[in-house]
């Protein structure tokens, strides 16, 4: 249970990082048109770098055992990985992971790159998701669906 809680917390941080990254896309587009980026400086005039390293974990699940197959996922993963690499990210891709492989991918990625607060981490998932309403109230919980997940029963 603790491992699942840690995974949810990690996913939350990764989704927040994704939101921050997406908010920078207009700046990246502006740079490609020759617009210069404004440098951030301290009160003493020293330039502050934004990130030491940029790492992305790109996961795609298409060949599901029990859920409908998603034929476009492999191309999505390839295209997203290429776009991230073009923008300076070191990219790790994982295709069609089962639950164990998905957990290991997240844990390994965070262990390898998450210890440095100066790193920028991005997570991208192409595949099915599932939302569950907790039995005792609270906000709905969203889950990523690995290749071996059973289809939840309705009702």
mmCIF file of C-alpha atoms in Angstrom:
data_model
loop_
_atom_site.group_PDB
_atom_site.id
_atom_site.type_symbol
_atom_site.label_atom_id
_atom_site.label_comp_id
_atom_site.label_asym_id
_atom_site.label_seq_id
_atom_site.Cartn_x
_atom_site.Cartn_y
_atom_site.Cartn_z
ATOM 1 C CA UNK A 1 0.000 0.000 0.000
ATOM 2 C CA UNK A 2 2.883 2.351 0.839
ATOM 3 C CA UNK A 3 4.415 1.709 -2.567
ATOM 4 C CA UNK A 4 1.140 2.668 -4.245
ATOM 5 C CA UNK A 5 0.942 5.858 -2.163
ATOM 6 C CA UNK A 6 4.489 6.760 -3.163
ATOM 7 C CA UNK A 7 3.621 6.075 -6.791
ATOM 8 C CA UNK A 8 0.597 8.389 -6.580
ATOM 9 C CA UNK A 9 2.714 11.126 -5.025
ATOM 10 C CA UNK A 10 5.382 10.675 -7.690
ATOM 11 C CA UNK A 11 2.758 10.777 -10.439
ATOM 12 C CA UNK A 12 1.377 13.990 -8.992
ATOM 13 C CA UNK A 13 4.782 15.635 -9.108
ATOM 14 C CA UNK A 14 5.420 14.373 -12.617
ATOM 15 C CA UNK A 15 2.078 15.716 -13.835
ATOM 16 C CA UNK A 16 2.883 19.064 -12.239
ATOM 17 C CA UNK A 17 6.225 19.035 -14.060
ATOM 18 C CA UNK A 18 4.410 18.268 -17.308
ATOM 19 C CA UNK A 19 2.116 21.239 -16.751
ATOM 20 C CA UNK A 20 5.117 23.490 -16.154
ATOM 21 C CA UNK A 21 6.780 22.164 -19.300
ATOM 22 C CA UNK A 22 3.674 22.730 -21.381
ATOM 23 C CA UNK A 23 3.519 26.287 -20.124
ATOM 24 C CA UNK A 24 6.995 26.844 -21.625
ATOM 25 C CA UNK A 25 6.006 25.733 -25.133
ATOM 26 C CA UNK A 26 5.116 29.278 -26.250
ATOM 27 C CA UNK A 27 8.624 30.358 -25.191
ATOM 28 C CA UNK A 28 10.175 27.512 -27.194
ATOM 29 C CA UNK A 29 8.145 28.502 -30.253
ATOM 30 C CA UNK A 30 9.192 32.129 -29.802
ATOM 31 C CA UNK A 31 12.864 31.123 -29.646
ATOM 32 C CA UNK A 32 12.525 29.276 -32.960
ATOM 33 C CA UNK A 33 11.327 32.560 -34.514
ATOM 34 C CA UNK A 34 14.389 34.408 -33.229
ATOM 35 C CA UNK A 35 12.807 35.856 -30.092
ATOM 36 C CA UNK A 36 15.380 35.923 -27.297
ATOM 37 C CA UNK A 37 14.616 34.475 -23.904
ATOM 38 C CA UNK A 38 14.730 36.828 -20.929
ATOM 39 C CA UNK A 39 17.416 35.808 -18.481
ATOM 40 C CA UNK A 40 16.487 35.569 -14.808
ATOM 41 C CA UNK A 41 18.909 37.414 -12.511
ATOM 42 C CA UNK A 42 19.350 37.771 -8.778
ATOM 43 C CA UNK A 43 19.299 41.186 -7.083
ATOM 44 C CA UNK A 44 23.101 41.140 -7.405
ATOM 45 C CA UNK A 45 22.796 40.690 -11.182
ATOM 46 C CA UNK A 46 23.896 37.040 -11.297
ATOM 47 C CA UNK A 47 22.200 34.919 -13.950
ATOM 48 C CA UNK A 48 20.154 32.005 -12.627
ATOM 49 C CA UNK A 49 20.027 28.873 -14.743
ATOM 50 C CA UNK A 50 16.669 27.174 -14.894
ATOM 51 C CA UNK A 51 17.708 23.513 -14.959
ATOM 52 C CA UNK A 52 20.880 21.500 -14.670
ATOM 53 C CA UNK A 53 19.547 18.544 -16.677
ATOM 54 C CA UNK A 54 16.276 17.640 -18.417
ATOM 55 C CA UNK A 55 15.039 14.041 -18.358
ATOM 56 C CA UNK A 56 11.849 12.495 -19.729
ATOM 57 C CA UNK A 57 10.182 9.151 -19.152
ATOM 58 C CA UNK A 58 7.952 8.376 -22.142
ATOM 59 C CA UNK A 59 5.670 5.367 -21.724
ATOM 60 C CA UNK A 60 3.321 3.889 -24.302
ATOM 61 C CA UNK A 61 0.900 0.992 -23.941
ATOM 62 C CA UNK A 62 -0.840 -0.274 -27.062
ATOM 63 C CA UNK A 63 -1.016 -4.094 -27.091
ATOM 64 C CA UNK A 64 -3.373 -4.522 -24.140
ATOM 65 C CA UNK A 65 -4.307 -8.032 -23.029
ATOM 66 C CA UNK A 66 -7.830 -7.159 -21.816
ATOM 67 C CA UNK A 67 -8.521 -3.572 -22.936
ATOM 68 C CA UNK A 68 -8.985 -2.336 -26.525
ATOM 69 C CA UNK A 69 -5.708 -2.076 -28.443
ATOM 70 C CA UNK A 70 -4.378 1.410 -29.230
ATOM 71 C CA UNK A 71 -2.542 1.233 -32.581
ATOM 72 C CA UNK A 72 -1.374 4.879 -32.655
ATOM 73 C CA UNK A 73 0.551 4.758 -29.393
ATOM 74 C CA UNK A 74 3.917 3.640 -30.791
ATOM 75 C CA UNK A 75 3.971 6.541 -33.232
ATOM 76 C CA UNK A 76 2.943 8.949 -30.446
ATOM 77 C CA UNK A 77 5.816 7.721 -28.282
ATOM 78 C CA UNK A 78 8.299 8.059 -31.146
ATOM 79 C CA UNK A 79 7.111 11.576 -32.031
ATOM 80 C CA UNK A 80 7.046 12.821 -28.426
ATOM 81 C CA UNK A 81 10.486 11.347 -27.681
ATOM 82 C CA UNK A 82 11.939 12.996 -30.804
ATOM 83 C CA UNK A 83 10.413 16.381 -29.905
ATOM 84 C CA UNK A 84 11.763 16.173 -26.367
ATOM 85 C CA UNK A 85 15.243 15.158 -27.538
ATOM 86 C CA UNK A 86 15.210 18.075 -29.983
ATOM 87 C CA UNK A 87 14.555 20.337 -26.988
ATOM 88 C CA UNK A 88 17.445 19.017 -24.926
ATOM 89 C CA UNK A 89 15.835 16.188 -22.968
ATOM 90 C CA UNK A 90 17.469 12.868 -22.251
ATOM 91 C CA UNK A 91 14.608 10.446 -23.012
ATOM 92 C CA UNK A 92 13.900 6.978 -21.632
ATOM 93 C CA UNK A 93 11.104 5.090 -23.418
ATOM 94 C CA UNK A 94 9.117 2.113 -22.153
ATOM 95 C CA UNK A 95 6.712 0.253 -24.449
ATOM 96 C CA UNK A 96 3.886 -2.054 -23.366
ATOM 97 C CA UNK A 97 4.850 -2.423 -19.693
ATOM 98 C CA UNK A 98 2.996 -4.742 -17.346
ATOM 99 C CA UNK A 99 2.257 -3.517 -13.800
ATOM 100 C CA UNK A 100 5.651 -4.594 -12.461
ATOM 101 C CA UNK A 101 7.551 -2.979 -15.353
ATOM 102 C CA UNK A 102 5.517 0.237 -15.011
ATOM 103 C CA UNK A 103 6.297 0.483 -11.283
ATOM 104 C CA UNK A 104 9.974 -0.264 -11.935
ATOM 105 C CA UNK A 105 10.148 2.354 -14.704
ATOM 106 C CA UNK A 106 8.802 5.098 -12.420
ATOM 107 C CA UNK A 107 10.900 4.084 -9.435
ATOM 108 C CA UNK A 108 14.089 3.738 -11.480
ATOM 109 C CA UNK A 109 13.531 7.050 -13.260
ATOM 110 C CA UNK A 110 12.930 8.915 -9.993
ATOM 111 C CA UNK A 111 15.860 7.203 -8.250
ATOM 112 C CA UNK A 112 18.206 8.012 -11.133
ATOM 113 C CA UNK A 113 17.151 11.591 -11.879
ATOM 114 C CA UNK A 114 14.917 12.803 -9.055
ATOM 115 C CA UNK A 115 17.581 13.327 -6.409
ATOM 116 C CA UNK A 116 18.866 16.557 -7.929
ATOM 117 C CA UNK A 117 16.461 19.458 -7.291
ATOM 118 C CA UNK A 118 18.032 21.270 -10.256
ATOM 119 C CA UNK A 119 16.836 18.594 -12.705
ATOM 120 C CA UNK A 120 13.703 18.989 -14.791
ATOM 121 C CA UNK A 121 11.702 15.752 -14.998
ATOM 122 C CA UNK A 122 8.887 15.102 -17.434
ATOM 123 C CA UNK A 123 6.550 12.143 -17.679
ATOM 124 C CA UNK A 124 4.443 11.290 -20.751
ATOM 125 C CA UNK A 125 1.995 8.389 -20.910
ATOM 126 C CA UNK A 126 0.094 7.217 -23.997
ATOM 127 C CA UNK A 127 -2.418 4.517 -23.178
ATOM 128 C CA UNK A 128 -5.639 3.849 -21.331
ATOM 129 C CA UNK A 129 -6.464 5.452 -18.007
ATOM 130 C CA UNK A 130 -9.179 4.639 -15.503
ATOM 131 C CA UNK A 131 -10.890 6.821 -12.895
ATOM 132 C CA UNK A 132 -12.290 5.451 -9.636
ATOM 133 C CA UNK A 133 -14.591 7.222 -7.187
ATOM 134 C CA UNK A 134 -13.416 6.352 -3.640
ATOM 135 C CA UNK A 135 -16.044 4.401 -1.666
ATOM 136 C CA UNK A 136 -15.789 6.724 1.324
ATOM 137 C CA UNK A 137 -15.934 10.018 -0.537
ATOM 138 C CA UNK A 138 -13.216 12.328 -1.700
ATOM 139 C CA UNK A 139 -11.928 13.250 -5.110
ATOM 140 C CA UNK A 140 -11.920 10.672 -7.906
ATOM 141 C CA UNK A 141 -8.592 8.902 -8.379
ATOM 142 C CA UNK A 142 -7.068 8.410 -11.820
ATOM 143 C CA UNK A 143 -4.924 5.415 -12.694
ATOM 144 C CA UNK A 144 -2.656 4.513 -15.596
ATOM 145 C CA UNK A 145 -3.535 1.174 -17.160
ATOM 146 C CA UNK A 146 -0.620 -1.229 -17.802
ATOM 147 C CA UNK A 147 -0.769 -3.927 -20.474
ATOM 148 C CA UNK A 148 -1.871 -6.698 -18.082
ATOM 149 C CA UNK A 149 -4.609 -4.815 -16.172
ATOM 150 C CA UNK A 150 -8.015 -6.474 -15.993
ATOM 151 C CA UNK A 151 -11.034 -4.483 -17.127
ATOM 152 C CA UNK A 152 -12.834 -3.244 -14.003
ATOM 153 C CA UNK A 153 -16.371 -4.481 -13.560
ATOM 154 C CA UNK A 154 -19.121 -1.913 -13.706
ATOM 155 C CA UNK A 155 -21.502 -1.460 -10.827
#
